[in-house]
Amino acid sequence: AQTVTQSQPEMSVQEAETVTLSCTYDTSESNYYLFWYKQPPSRQMILVIRQEAYKQQNATENRFSVNFQKAAKSFSLKISDSQLGDTAMYFCAFIHPGGYQKVTFGTGTKLQVIP
Amino acid sequence: NAGVTQTPKFQVLKTGQSMTLQCAQDMNHNSMYWYRQDPGMGLRLIYYSASEGTTDKGEVPNGYNVSRLNKREFSLRLESAAPSQTSVYFCASSDTPQKNTEAFFGQGTRLTVV
């Protein structure tokens, strides 16, 4: 079974600074997808960024980028130039190709951006 | 473009009462899911439906039943609510398994069982 571990329950960062959220996962699959979701106080789950395991290049979406280390099974999220609107829970998630599509989530990291 | 719509957004039940959470998606997705979110535990899969007419148990199915009414709708039923089922419930949908796109979520239902 796949597992996703986020070891930082809470983090804080000063506005305009950079912060990195950690995520590790365990799988025996070689092809899979990884995601970071953001959940602001509104509860809405919003996709931040995705990474396909067969792609070596790290994904980037504006201020958000990942450091994908396949051998180490690590998938960290870097937020640059942090903004107050980045305050949210962040969930790392994993999905592998299979007969059905099931997303496994980590326990989340609560990020607070401080003015 | 509504995406995934869940109703209700909030609900308070007494222990032993039953209720059904409704979910509908307008993206023509094959797969639909029900998750529950509890503090410190992330999102845990209750049930999922890979396609119309099929449903399967996830990690925490006990105390729940589901119905995939058609391609658009996937409901979650609590037959006899218990305080342990106090949680935030999310419905989600995604494209076919072969396409491996991300899941799109509803806005959640905050359920309190007293």
PDB file of N, CA, C and O in Angstrom, chain B residues 1-5 26-27:
ATOM      1  N   ASN B   1     -19.497  27.117 -14.637  1.00  0.00           N
ATOM      2  CA  ASN B   1     -18.943  25.767 -14.499  1.00  0.00           C
ATOM      3  C   ASN B   1     -18.895  25.407 -13.025  1.00  0.00           C
ATOM      4  O   ASN B   1     -18.037  25.861 -12.299  1.00  0.00           O
ATOM      5  N   ALA B   2     -19.858  24.547 -12.561  1.00  0.00           N
ATOM      6  CA  ALA B   2     -19.984  24.305 -11.129  1.00  0.00           C
ATOM      7  C   ALA B   2     -18.913  23.352 -10.620  1.00  0.00           C
ATOM      8  O   ALA B   2     -18.515  23.440  -9.483  1.00  0.00           O
ATOM      9  N   GLY B   3     -18.453  22.390 -11.425  1.00  0.00           N
ATOM     10  CA  GLY B   3     -17.451  21.451 -10.938  1.00  0.00           C
ATOM     11  C   GLY B   3     -18.103  20.361 -10.110  1.00  0.00           C
ATOM     12  O   GLY B   3     -18.950  19.619 -10.587  1.00  0.00           O
ATOM     13  N   VAL B   4     -17.736  20.285  -8.831  1.00  0.00           N
ATOM     14  CA  VAL B   4     -18.274  19.285  -7.908  1.00  0.00           C
ATOM     15  C   VAL B   4     -19.111  20.010  -6.863  1.00  0.00           C
ATOM     16  O   VAL B   4     -18.609  20.917  -6.204  1.00  0.00           O
ATOM     17  N   THR B   5     -20.359  19.628  -6.740  1.00  0.00           N
ATOM     18  CA  THR B   5     -21.274  20.273  -5.810  1.00  0.00           C
ATOM     19  C   THR B   5     -21.714  19.293  -4.743  1.00  0.00           C
ATOM     20  O   THR B   5     -22.205  18.209  -5.044  1.00  0.00           O
ATOM     21  N   ASP B  26     -20.222  17.903 -12.857  1.00  0.00           N
ATOM     22  CA  ASP B  26     -20.657  18.195 -14.216  1.00  0.00           C
ATOM     23  C   ASP B  26     -19.494  18.161 -15.205  1.00  0.00           C
ATOM     24  O   ASP B  26     -19.540  18.816 -16.250  1.00  0.00           O
ATOM     25  N   MET B  27     -18.435  17.421 -14.867  1.00  0.00           N
ATOM     26  CA  MET B  27     -17.242  17.380 -15.710  1.00  0.00           C
ATOM     27  C   MET B  27     -17.144  16.084 -16.510  1.00  0.00           C
ATOM     28  O   MET B  27     -16.114  15.806 -17.108  1.00  0.00           O
TER      29      MET B  27
END
